[in-house]
Amino acid sequence: MKNKNLLLISVIISFIVIIFGLILLRTQFVLEKIRVAFENQLEKQIKHDVNIEKISGNVLSGLKAENFRVDDYNIDKSLIAAKEVDINYKLFGLIRGKFLITDLHFKELKINAYVDENGELNLKTLIPKRDCLLYTSDAADELEDVDL
Protein backbone atom coordinates (compact mmCIF):
# COMPACT_ATOMS: atom_id res chain seq x y z
CA MET A 1 0.00 0.00 0.00
CA LYS A 2 2.83 2.40 0.83
CA ASN A 3 4.51 1.64 -2.50
CA LYS A 4 1.30 2.45 -4.41
CA ASN A 5 0.90 5.74 -2.54
CA LEU A 6 4.56 6.63 -3.15
CA LEU A 7 4.19 5.81 -6.86
CA LEU A 8 1.00 7.88 -7.12
CA ILE A 9 2.63 10.85 -5.38
CA SER A 10 5.68 10.58 -7.67
CA VAL A 11 3.49 10.56 -10.78
CA ILE A 12 1.48 13.56 -9.57
CA ILE A 13 4.63 15.55 -8.70
CA SER A 14 6.20 14.68 -12.07
CA PHE A 15 3.05 15.80 -13.86
CA ILE A 16 3.00 19.11 -11.95
CA VAL A 17 6.70 19.73 -12.72
CA ILE A 18 6.17 19.06 -16.44
CA ILE A 19 3.13 21.37 -16.60
CA PHE A 20 5.02 24.08 -14.68
CA GLY A 21 7.98 23.74 -17.06
CA LEU A 22 5.77 24.09 -20.14
CA ILE A 23 4.13 27.19 -18.68
CA LEU A 24 7.55 28.64 -17.80
CA LEU A 25 8.75 28.20 -21.40
CA ARG A 26 5.96 30.50 -22.61
CA THR A 27 6.73 33.36 -20.21
CA GLN A 28 8.05 36.69 -21.46
CA PHE A 29 11.07 36.29 -19.14
CA VAL A 30 12.25 33.16 -21.01
CA LEU A 31 11.46 34.68 -24.42
CA GLU A 32 13.49 37.80 -23.53
CA LYS A 33 16.47 35.64 -22.52
CA ILE A 34 16.21 33.81 -25.84
CA ARG A 35 15.99 37.12 -27.75
CA VAL A 36 19.18 38.42 -26.14
CA ALA A 37 21.02 35.12 -26.70
CA PHE A 38 19.88 35.02 -30.35
CA GLU A 39 20.98 38.62 -30.98
CA ASN A 40 24.39 37.99 -29.36
CA GLN A 41 25.02 34.80 -31.33
CA LEU A 42 24.10 36.46 -34.63
CA GLU A 43 26.26 39.51 -33.86
CA LYS A 44 29.27 37.27 -33.22
CA GLN A 45 28.70 35.34 -36.44
CA ILE A 46 28.03 38.18 -38.87
CA LYS A 47 29.93 40.96 -37.06
CA HIS A 48 27.10 43.49 -37.37
CA ASP A 49 24.67 44.90 -34.84
CA VAL A 50 21.47 42.85 -34.73
CA ASN A 51 18.27 44.19 -33.19
CA ILE A 52 15.07 42.32 -32.51
CA GLU A 53 12.23 44.26 -30.96
CA LYS A 54 10.27 41.28 -29.68
CA ILE A 55 10.27 37.49 -29.73
CA SER A 56 7.03 35.56 -29.42
CA GLY A 57 5.81 32.04 -29.98
CA ASN A 58 6.36 28.62 -28.52
CA VAL A 59 9.92 27.72 -27.56
CA LEU A 60 9.24 24.06 -28.33
CA SER A 61 7.91 24.52 -31.86
CA GLY A 62 9.37 27.76 -33.24
CA LEU A 63 9.60 31.48 -32.61
CA LYS A 64 8.66 34.71 -34.33
CA ALA A 65 11.00 37.72 -34.27
CA GLU A 66 9.30 41.07 -34.80
CA ASN A 67 11.07 44.09 -36.32
CA PHE A 68 14.30 42.25 -37.09
CA ARG A 69 17.18 44.49 -38.18
CA VAL A 70 20.85 44.12 -39.10
CA ASP A 71 22.62 47.48 -39.04
CA ASP A 72 25.36 48.58 -41.43
CA TYR A 73 28.33 50.31 -39.81
CA ASN A 74 29.11 52.42 -42.88
CA ILE A 75 25.71 54.07 -43.34
CA ASP A 76 22.84 55.09 -41.11
CA LYS A 77 20.42 52.63 -42.72
CA SER A 78 19.77 49.01 -41.86
CA LEU A 79 21.53 46.48 -44.02
CA ILE A 80 18.64 44.04 -43.64
CA ALA A 81 15.24 44.68 -42.08
CA ALA A 82 12.15 42.52 -41.79
CA LYS A 83 8.83 43.15 -40.14
CA GLU A 84 8.69 39.54 -39.01
CA VAL A 85 10.95 36.48 -39.12
CA ASP A 86 9.75 32.95 -38.43
CA ILE A 87 12.59 31.01 -36.79
CA ASN A 88 12.72 27.22 -36.76
CA TYR A 89 15.59 25.55 -34.94
CA LYS A 90 16.74 22.34 -33.34
CA LEU A 91 15.55 22.26 -29.75
CA PHE A 92 18.58 20.25 -28.60
CA GLY A 93 20.88 23.12 -29.62
CA LEU A 94 18.83 25.58 -27.58
CA ILE A 95 19.26 23.39 -24.51
CA ARG A 96 23.03 23.71 -24.99
CA GLY A 97 22.71 27.49 -25.32
CA LYS A 98 23.17 27.71 -29.11
CA PHE A 99 20.72 28.30 -31.90
CA LEU A 100 20.98 25.64 -34.58
CA ILE A 101 18.64 27.30 -37.05
CA THR A 102 17.00 25.13 -39.67
CA ASP A 103 14.71 27.70 -41.36
CA LEU A 104 14.25 31.45 -41.49
CA HIS A 105 11.18 32.89 -43.20
CA PHE A 106 11.23 36.66 -43.69
CA LYS A 107 8.08 38.74 -44.07
CA GLU A 108 8.32 42.22 -45.60
CA LEU A 109 12.07 41.90 -46.12
CA LYS A 110 14.08 44.99 -47.07
CA ILE A 111 17.73 44.72 -48.14
CA ASN A 112 19.95 47.78 -48.56
CA ALA A 113 22.57 46.56 -51.04
CA TYR A 114 25.25 48.77 -52.58
CA VAL A 115 28.78 48.57 -53.97
CA ASP A 116 31.35 50.33 -51.77
CA GLU A 117 34.31 52.46 -52.91
CA ASN A 118 36.47 49.29 -53.24
CA GLY A 119 34.00 47.72 -55.66
CA GLU A 120 32.78 45.20 -53.06
CA LEU A 121 29.13 44.40 -52.42
CA ASN A 122 28.23 45.37 -48.85
CA LEU A 123 26.26 42.14 -48.31
CA LYS A 124 29.50 40.19 -48.65
CA THR A 125 30.40 41.22 -45.09
CA LEU A 126 27.49 39.17 -43.74
CA ILE A 127 29.06 35.89 -44.80
CA PRO A 128 31.78 34.77 -42.40
CA LYS A 129 35.08 34.01 -44.08
CA ARG A 130 36.09 30.39 -43.79
CA ASP A 131 39.08 28.50 -44.98
CA CYS A 132 38.12 26.25 -47.82
CA LEU A 133 39.97 23.52 -49.61
CA LEU A 134 40.15 23.91 -53.35
CA TYR A 135 40.33 20.73 -55.38
CA THR A 136 42.27 20.41 -58.57
CA SER A 137 41.51 17.80 -61.21
CA ASP A 138 44.34 15.63 -59.76
CA ALA A 139 42.79 15.82 -56.31
CA ALA A 140 39.40 14.89 -57.74
CA ASP A 141 40.93 11.80 -59.39
CA GLU A 142 42.43 10.77 -56.05
CA LEU A 143 39.07 11.18 -54.33
CA GLU A 144 37.49 8.68 -56.70
CA ASP A 145 39.74 5.94 -55.26
CA VAL A 146 38.74 6.54 -51.64
CA ASP A 147 36.59 3.88 -49.99
CA LEU A 148 34.24 5.10 -47.30
mmCIF file of N, CA, C and O in Angstrom, residues 62-130:
data_model
loop_
_atom_site.group_PDB
_atom_site.id
_atom_site.type_symbol
_atom_site.label_atom_id
_atom_site.label_comp_id
_atom_site.label_asym_id
_atom_site.label_seq_id
_atom_site.Cartn_x
_atom_site.Cartn_y
_atom_site.Cartn_z
ATOM 1 N N GLY A 62 8.844 26.725 -32.364
ATOM 2 C CA GLY A 62 9.373 27.763 -33.244
ATOM 3 C C GLY A 62 9.006 29.136 -32.711
ATOM 4 O O GLY A 62 8.063 29.282 -31.953
ATOM 5 N N LEU A 63 9.790 30.123 -33.126
ATOM 6 C CA LEU A 63 9.603 31.476 -32.612
ATOM 7 C C LEU A 63 9.375 32.453 -33.751
ATOM 8 O O LEU A 63 9.681 32.167 -34.907
ATOM 9 N N LYS A 64 8.889 33.622 -33.390
ATOM 10 C CA LYS A 64 8.663 34.711 -34.326
ATOM 11 C C LYS A 64 9.403 35.931 -33.799
ATOM 12 O O LYS A 64 9.205 36.327 -32.661
ATOM 13 N N ALA A 65 10.291 36.494 -34.620
ATOM 14 C CA ALA A 65 10.997 37.723 -34.266
ATOM 15 C C ALA A 65 10.314 38.880 -34.982
ATOM 16 O O ALA A 65 10.125 38.836 -36.191
ATOM 17 N N GLU A 66 9.963 39.910 -34.224
ATOM 18 C CA GLU A 66 9.298 41.070 -34.800
ATOM 19 C C GLU A 66 10.281 42.227 -34.911
ATOM 20 O O GLU A 66 11.091 42.452 -34.018
ATOM 21 N N ASN A 67 10.188 42.948 -36.026
ATOM 22 C CA ASN A 67 11.066 44.086 -36.322
ATOM 23 C C ASN A 67 12.536 43.700 -36.190
ATOM 24 O O ASN A 67 13.284 44.244 -35.403
ATOM 25 N N PHE A 68 12.926 42.756 -37.010
ATOM 26 C CA PHE A 68 14.299 42.252 -37.085
ATOM 27 C C PHE A 68 15.135 43.208 -37.932
ATOM 28 O O PHE A 68 14.701 43.641 -38.988
ATOM 29 N N ARG A 69 16.337 43.532 -37.459
ATOM 30 C CA ARG A 69 17.177 44.494 -38.181
ATOM 31 C C ARG A 69 18.656 44.157 -38.004
ATOM 32 O O ARG A 69 19.109 43.844 -36.910
ATOM 33 N N VAL A 70 19.392 44.220 -39.111
ATOM 34 C CA VAL A 70 20.853 44.115 -39.098
ATOM 35 C C VAL A 70 21.380 45.457 -39.575
ATOM 36 O O VAL A 70 21.083 45.888 -40.687
ATOM 37 N N ASP A 71 22.140 46.137 -38.715
ATOM 38 C CA ASP A 71 22.617 47.483 -39.036
ATOM 39 C C ASP A 71 23.951 47.445 -39.771
ATOM 40 O O ASP A 71 24.790 46.593 -39.526
ATOM 41 N N ASP A 72 24.113 48.417 -40.667
ATOM 42 C CA ASP A 72 25.356 48.582 -41.427
ATOM 43 C C ASP A 72 26.188 49.651 -40.726
ATOM 44 O O ASP A 72 25.687 50.718 -40.402
ATOM 45 N N TYR A 73 27.457 49.357 -40.497
ATOM 46 C CA TYR A 73 28.329 50.306 -39.814
ATOM 47 C C TYR A 73 28.664 51.527 -40.675
ATOM 48 O O TYR A 73 28.925 52.601 -40.162
ATOM 49 N N ASN A 74 28.651 51.364 -41.985
ATOM 50 C CA ASN A 74 29.108 52.420 -42.880
ATOM 51 C C ASN A 74 28.048 53.471 -43.193
ATOM 52 O O ASN A 74 28.383 54.571 -43.607
ATOM 53 N N ILE A 75 26.790 53.124 -43.048
ATOM 54 C CA ILE A 75 25.715 54.074 -43.343
ATOM 55 C C ILE A 75 24.715 54.041 -42.196
ATOM 56 O O ILE A 75 24.757 53.168 -41.338
ATOM 57 N N ASP A 76 23.821 54.996 -42.199
ATOM 58 C CA ASP A 76 22.843 55.087 -41.114
ATOM 59 C C ASP A 76 21.615 54.217 -41.340
ATOM 60 O O ASP A 76 20.709 54.231 -40.528
ATOM 61 N N LYS A 77 21.567 53.478 -42.429
ATOM 62 C CA LYS A 77 20.422 52.626 -42.724
ATOM 63 C C LYS A 77 20.693 51.193 -42.281
ATOM 64 O O LYS A 77 21.833 50.792 -42.078
ATOM 65 N N SER A 78 19.631 50.437 -42.164
ATOM 66 C CA SER A 78 19.767 49.013 -41.864
ATOM 67 C C SER A 78 20.212 48.278 -43.116
ATOM 68 O O SER A 78 19.771 48.578 -44.220
ATOM 69 N N LEU A 79 21.082 47.315 -42.917
ATOM 70 C CA LEU A 79 21.531 46.476 -44.023
ATOM 71 C C LEU A 79 20.400 45.533 -44.425
ATOM 72 O O LEU A 79 20.088 45.372 -45.596
ATOM 73 N N ILE A 80 19.778 44.926 -43.427
ATOM 74 C CA ILE A 80 18.636 44.037 -43.638
ATOM 75 C C ILE A 80 17.586 44.387 -42.596
ATOM 76 O O ILE A 80 17.907 44.588 -41.426
ATOM 77 N N ALA A 81 16.345 44.432 -43.014
ATOM 78 C CA ALA A 81 15.243 44.676 -42.078
ATOM 79 C C ALA A 81 14.053 43.820 -42.510
ATOM 80 O O ALA A 81 13.824 43.618 -43.694
ATOM 81 N N ALA A 82 13.350 43.304 -41.518
ATOM 82 C CA ALA A 82 12.149 42.524 -41.793
ATOM 83 C C ALA A 82 11.128 42.803 -40.703
ATOM 84 O O ALA A 82 11.489 42.932 -39.532
ATOM 85 N N LYS A 83 9.898 42.917 -41.121
ATOM 86 C CA LYS A 83 8.832 43.154 -40.143
ATOM 87 C C LYS A 83 8.676 41.947 -39.224
ATOM 88 O O LYS A 83 8.452 42.090 -38.035
ATOM 89 N N GLU A 84 8.859 40.755 -39.798
ATOM 90 C CA GLU A 84 8.690 39.539 -39.010
ATOM 91 C C GLU A 84 9.564 38.431 -39.587
ATOM 92 O O GLU A 84 9.721 38.328 -40.797
ATOM 93 N N VAL A 85 10.143 37.622 -38.707
ATOM 94 C CA VAL A 85 10.951 36.484 -39.122
ATOM 95 C C VAL A 85 10.479 35.262 -38.342
ATOM 96 O O VAL A 85 10.463 35.271 -37.111
ATOM 97 N N ASP A 86 10.076 34.222 -39.070
ATOM 98 C CA ASP A 86 9.752 32.950 -38.429
ATOM 99 C C ASP A 86 11.045 32.158 -38.295
ATOM 100 O O ASP A 86 11.767 31.974 -39.276
ATOM 101 N N ILE A 87 11.330 31.700 -37.083
ATOM 102 C CA ILE A 87 12.587 31.005 -36.790
ATOM 103 C C ILE A 87 12.277 29.576 -36.374
ATOM 104 O O ILE A 87 11.565 29.352 -35.398
ATOM 105 N N ASN A 88 12.798 28.631 -37.131
ATOM 106 C CA ASN A 88 12.718 27.219 -36.757
ATOM 107 C C ASN A 88 14.126 26.754 -36.435
ATOM 108 O O ASN A 88 15.079 27.100 -37.136
ATOM 109 N N TYR A 89 14.264 25.957 -35.413
ATOM 110 C CA TYR A 89 15.589 25.546 -34.937
ATOM 111 C C TYR A 89 15.492 24.175 -34.291
ATOM 112 O O TYR A 89 14.407 23.659 -34.037
ATOM 113 N N LYS A 90 16.670 23.617 -34.033
ATOM 114 C CA LYS A 90 16.737 22.339 -33.336
ATOM 115 C C LYS A 90 16.700 22.617 -31.842
ATOM 116 O O LYS A 90 17.534 23.352 -31.321
ATOM 117 N N LEU A 91 15.751 22.017 -31.172
ATOM 118 C CA LEU A 91 15.555 22.256 -29.747
ATOM 119 C C LEU A 91 16.764 21.812 -28.925
ATOM 120 O O LEU A 91 17.136 22.465 -27.951
ATOM 121 N N PHE A 92 17.421 20.751 -29.347
ATOM 122 C CA PHE A 92 18.579 20.249 -28.604
ATOM 123 C C PHE A 92 19.686 21.302 -28.540
ATOM 124 O O PHE A 92 20.346 21.460 -27.523
ATOM 125 N N GLY A 93 19.871 22.056 -29.610
ATOM 126 C CA GLY A 93 20.879 23.116 -29.616
ATOM 127 C C GLY A 93 20.546 24.215 -28.633
ATOM 128 O O GLY A 93 21.416 24.769 -27.971
ATOM 129 N N LEU A 94 19.265 24.542 -28.510
ATOM 130 C CA LEU A 94 18.832 25.582 -27.581
ATOM 131 C C LEU A 94 19.112 25.165 -26.139
ATOM 132 O O LEU A 94 19.494 25.986 -25.312
ATOM 133 N N ILE A 95 18.959 23.897 -25.848
ATOM 134 C CA ILE A 95 19.256 23.388 -24.507
ATOM 135 C C ILE A 95 20.728 23.603 -24.178
ATOM 136 O O ILE A 95 21.083 23.919 -23.048
ATOM 137 N N ARG A 96 21.597 23.477 -25.186
ATOM 138 C CA ARG A 96 23.031 23.705 -24.989
ATOM 139 C C ARG A 96 23.410 25.179 -25.059
ATOM 140 O O ARG A 96 24.561 25.533 -24.927
ATOM 141 N N GLY A 97 22.442 26.057 -25.300
ATOM 142 C CA GLY A 97 22.707 27.486 -25.323
ATOM 143 C C GLY A 97 23.082 28.031 -26.683
ATOM 144 O O GLY A 97 23.557 29.155 -26.796
ATOM 145 N N LYS A 98 22.876 27.264 -27.751
ATOM 146 C CA LYS A 98 23.175 27.712 -29.107
ATOM 147 C C LYS A 98 21.940 27.528 -29.978
ATOM 148 O O LYS A 98 21.169 26.622 -29.778
ATOM 149 N N PHE A 99 21.807 28.411 -30.948
ATOM 150 C CA PHE A 99 20.716 28.297 -31.900
ATOM 151 C C PHE A 99 21.221 27.560 -33.127
ATOM 152 O O PHE A 99 22.106 28.036 -33.823
ATOM 153 N N LEU A 100 20.681 26.390 -33.362
ATOM 154 C CA LEU A 100 20.980 25.643 -34.578
ATOM 155 C C LEU A 100 19.769 25.814 -35.488
ATOM 156 O O LEU A 100 18.846 25.022 -35.488
ATOM 157 N N ILE A 101 19.804 26.890 -36.248
ATOM 158 C CA ILE A 101 18.644 27.305 -37.045
ATOM 159 C C ILE A 101 18.505 26.408 -38.267
ATOM 160 O O ILE A 101 19.472 26.144 -38.980
ATOM 161 N N THR A 102 17.272 25.951 -38.494
ATOM 162 C CA THR A 102 16.998 25.127 -39.665
ATOM 163 C C THR A 102 16.284 25.924 -40.756
ATOM 164 O O THR A 102 16.490 25.657 -41.932
ATOM 165 N N ASP A 103 15.450 26.888 -40.384
ATOM 166 C CA ASP A 103 14.714 27.700 -41.358
ATOM 167 C C ASP A 103 14.515 29.114 -40.836
ATOM 168 O O ASP A 103 14.265 29.314 -39.655
ATOM 169 N N LEU A 104 14.615 30.069 -41.757
ATOM 170 C CA LEU A 104 14.252 31.454 -41.492
ATOM 171 C C LEU A 104 13.295 31.888 -42.601
ATOM 172 O O LEU A 104 13.617 31.736 -43.779
ATOM 173 N N HIS A 105 12.146 32.392 -42.222
ATOM 174 C CA HIS A 105 11.176 32.887 -43.199
ATOM 175 C C HIS A 105 10.935 34.360 -42.912
ATOM 176 O O HIS A 105 10.414 34.710 -41.859
ATOM 177 N N PHE A 106 11.347 35.211 -43.858
ATOM 178 C CA PHE A 106 11.229 36.660 -43.690
ATOM 179 C C PHE A 106 9.920 37.158 -44.286
ATOM 180 O O PHE A 106 9.538 36.750 -45.376
ATOM 181 N N LYS A 107 9.280 38.076 -43.567
ATOM 182 C CA LYS A 107 8.082 38.741 -44.069
ATOM 183 C C LYS A 107 8.384 40.232 -44.161
ATOM 184 O O LYS A 107 8.935 40.810 -43.239
ATOM 185 N N GLU A 108 8.037 40.813 -45.314
ATOM 186 C CA GLU A 108 8.317 42.224 -45.603
ATOM 187 C C GLU A 108 9.808 42.524 -45.447
ATOM 188 O O GLU A 108 10.210 43.423 -44.721
ATOM 189 N N LEU A 109 10.610 41.780 -46.166
ATOM 190 C CA LEU A 109 12.067 41.903 -46.124
ATOM 191 C C LEU A 109 12.535 43.096 -46.946
ATOM 192 O O LEU A 109 12.069 43.321 -48.064
ATOM 193 N N LYS A 110 13.455 43.877 -46.372
ATOM 194 C CA LYS A 110 14.084 44.995 -47.074
ATOM 195 C C LYS A 110 15.596 44.818 -46.959
ATOM 196 O O LYS A 110 16.122 44.643 -45.858
ATOM 197 N N ILE A 111 16.279 44.865 -48.102
ATOM 198 C CA ILE A 111 17.728 44.720 -48.135
ATOM 199 C C ILE A 111 18.319 45.973 -48.750
ATOM 200 O O ILE A 111 17.906 46.407 -49.827
ATOM 201 N N ASN A 112 19.284 46.569 -48.080
ATOM 202 C CA ASN A 112 19.952 47.776 -48.557
ATOM 203 C C ASN A 112 21.310 47.363 -49.124
ATOM 204 O O ASN A 112 22.310 47.343 -48.421
ATOM 205 N N ALA A 113 21.339 47.017 -50.397
ATOM 206 C CA ALA A 113 22.567 46.556 -51.044
ATOM 207 C C ALA A 113 23.190 47.689 -51.855
ATOM 208 O O ALA A 113 22.497 48.453 -52.510
ATOM 209 N N TYR A 114 24.519 47.789 -51.778
ATOM 210 C CA TYR A 114 25.253 48.767 -52.578
ATOM 211 C C TYR A 114 26.691 48.277 -52.754
ATOM 212 O O TYR A 114 27.167 47.409 -52.034
ATOM 213 N N VAL A 115 27.364 48.867 -53.724
ATOM 214 C CA VAL A 115 28.777 48.570 -53.969
ATOM 215 C C VAL A 115 29.590 49.689 -53.333
ATOM 216 O O VAL A 115 29.339 50.868 -53.590
ATOM 217 N N ASP A 116 30.546 49.319 -52.466
ATOM 218 C CA ASP A 116 31.350 50.334 -51.770
ATOM 219 C C ASP A 116 32.440 50.895 -52.677
ATOM 220 O O ASP A 116 32.554 50.534 -53.852
ATOM 221 N N GLU A 117 33.263 51.793 -52.118
ATOM 222 C CA GLU A 117 34.308 52.457 -52.912
ATOM 223 C C GLU A 117 35.379 51.493 -53.410
ATOM 224 O O GLU A 117 36.102 51.795 -54.362
ATOM 225 N N ASN A 118 35.491 50.307 -52.798
ATOM 226 C CA ASN A 118 36.466 49.294 -53.242
ATOM 227 C C ASN A 118 35.882 48.349 -54.278
ATOM 228 O O ASN A 118 36.546 47.400 -54.687
ATOM 229 N N GLY A 119 34.640 48.580 -54.667
ATOM 230 C CA GLY A 119 34.003 47.724 -55.656
ATOM 231 C C GLY A 119 33.434 46.444 -55.058
ATOM 232 O O GLY A 119 33.120 45.511 -55.780
ATOM 233 N N GLU A 120 33.299 46.386 -53.744
ATOM 234 C CA GLU A 120 32.781 45.202 -53.064
ATOM 235 C C GLU A 120 31.310 45.407 -52.706
ATOM 236 O O GLU A 120 30.906 46.497 -52.289
ATOM 237 N N LEU A 121 30.530 44.360 -52.831
ATOM 238 C CA LEU A 121 29.133 44.403 -52.425
ATOM 239 C C LEU A 121 29.070 44.381 -50.901
ATOM 240 O O LEU A 121 29.718 43.566 -50.253
ATOM 241 N N ASN A 122 28.290 45.270 -50.311
ATOM 242 C CA ASN A 122 28.234 45.365 -48.851
ATOM 243 C C ASN A 122 27.665 44.108 -48.197
ATOM 244 O O ASN A 122 28.003 43.799 -47.059
ATOM 245 N N LEU A 123 26.842 43.359 -48.881
ATOM 246 C CA LEU A 123 26.261 42.139 -48.312
ATOM 247 C C LEU A 123 27.298 41.042 -48.102
ATOM 248 O O LEU A 123 27.079 40.107 -47.344
ATOM 249 N N LYS A 124 28.419 41.181 -48.774
ATOM 250 C CA LYS A 124 29.497 40.192 -48.652
ATOM 251 C C LYS A 124 30.015 40.113 -47.214
ATOM 252 O O LYS A 124 30.486 39.070 -46.780
ATOM 253 N N THR A 125 29.897 41.205 -46.474
ATOM 254 C CA THR A 125 30.395 41.220 -45.094
ATOM 255 C C THR A 125 29.540 40.366 -44.157
ATOM 256 O O THR A 125 29.969 40.052 -43.051
ATOM 257 N N LEU A 126 28.351 39.998 -44.580
ATOM 258 C CA LEU A 126 27.486 39.171 -43.743
ATOM 259 C C LEU A 126 27.916 37.709 -43.710
ATOM 260 O O LEU A 126 27.567 36.980 -42.795
ATOM 261 N N ILE A 127 28.645 37.282 -44.710
ATOM 262 C CA ILE A 127 29.057 35.887 -44.797
ATOM 263 C C ILE A 127 30.417 35.737 -44.134
ATOM 264 O O ILE A 127 31.398 36.342 -44.577
ATOM 265 N N PRO A 128 30.497 34.943 -43.068
ATOM 266 C CA PRO A 128 31.782 34.774 -42.398
ATOM 267 C C PRO A 128 32.793 34.115 -43.324
ATOM 268 O O PRO A 128 32.459 33.211 -44.081
ATOM 269 N N LYS A 129 34.031 34.597 -43.270
ATOM 270 C CA LYS A 129 35.083 34.010 -44.083
ATOM 271 C C LYS A 129 35.537 32.712 -43.440
ATOM 272 O O LYS A 129 35.757 32.637 -42.245
ATOM 273 N N ARG A 130 35.647 31.700 -44.268
ATOM 274 C CA ARG A 130 36.088 30.394 -43.792
ATOM 275 C C ARG A 130 37.161 29.888 -44.728
ATOM 276 O O ARG A 130 37.160 30.176 -45.912
#
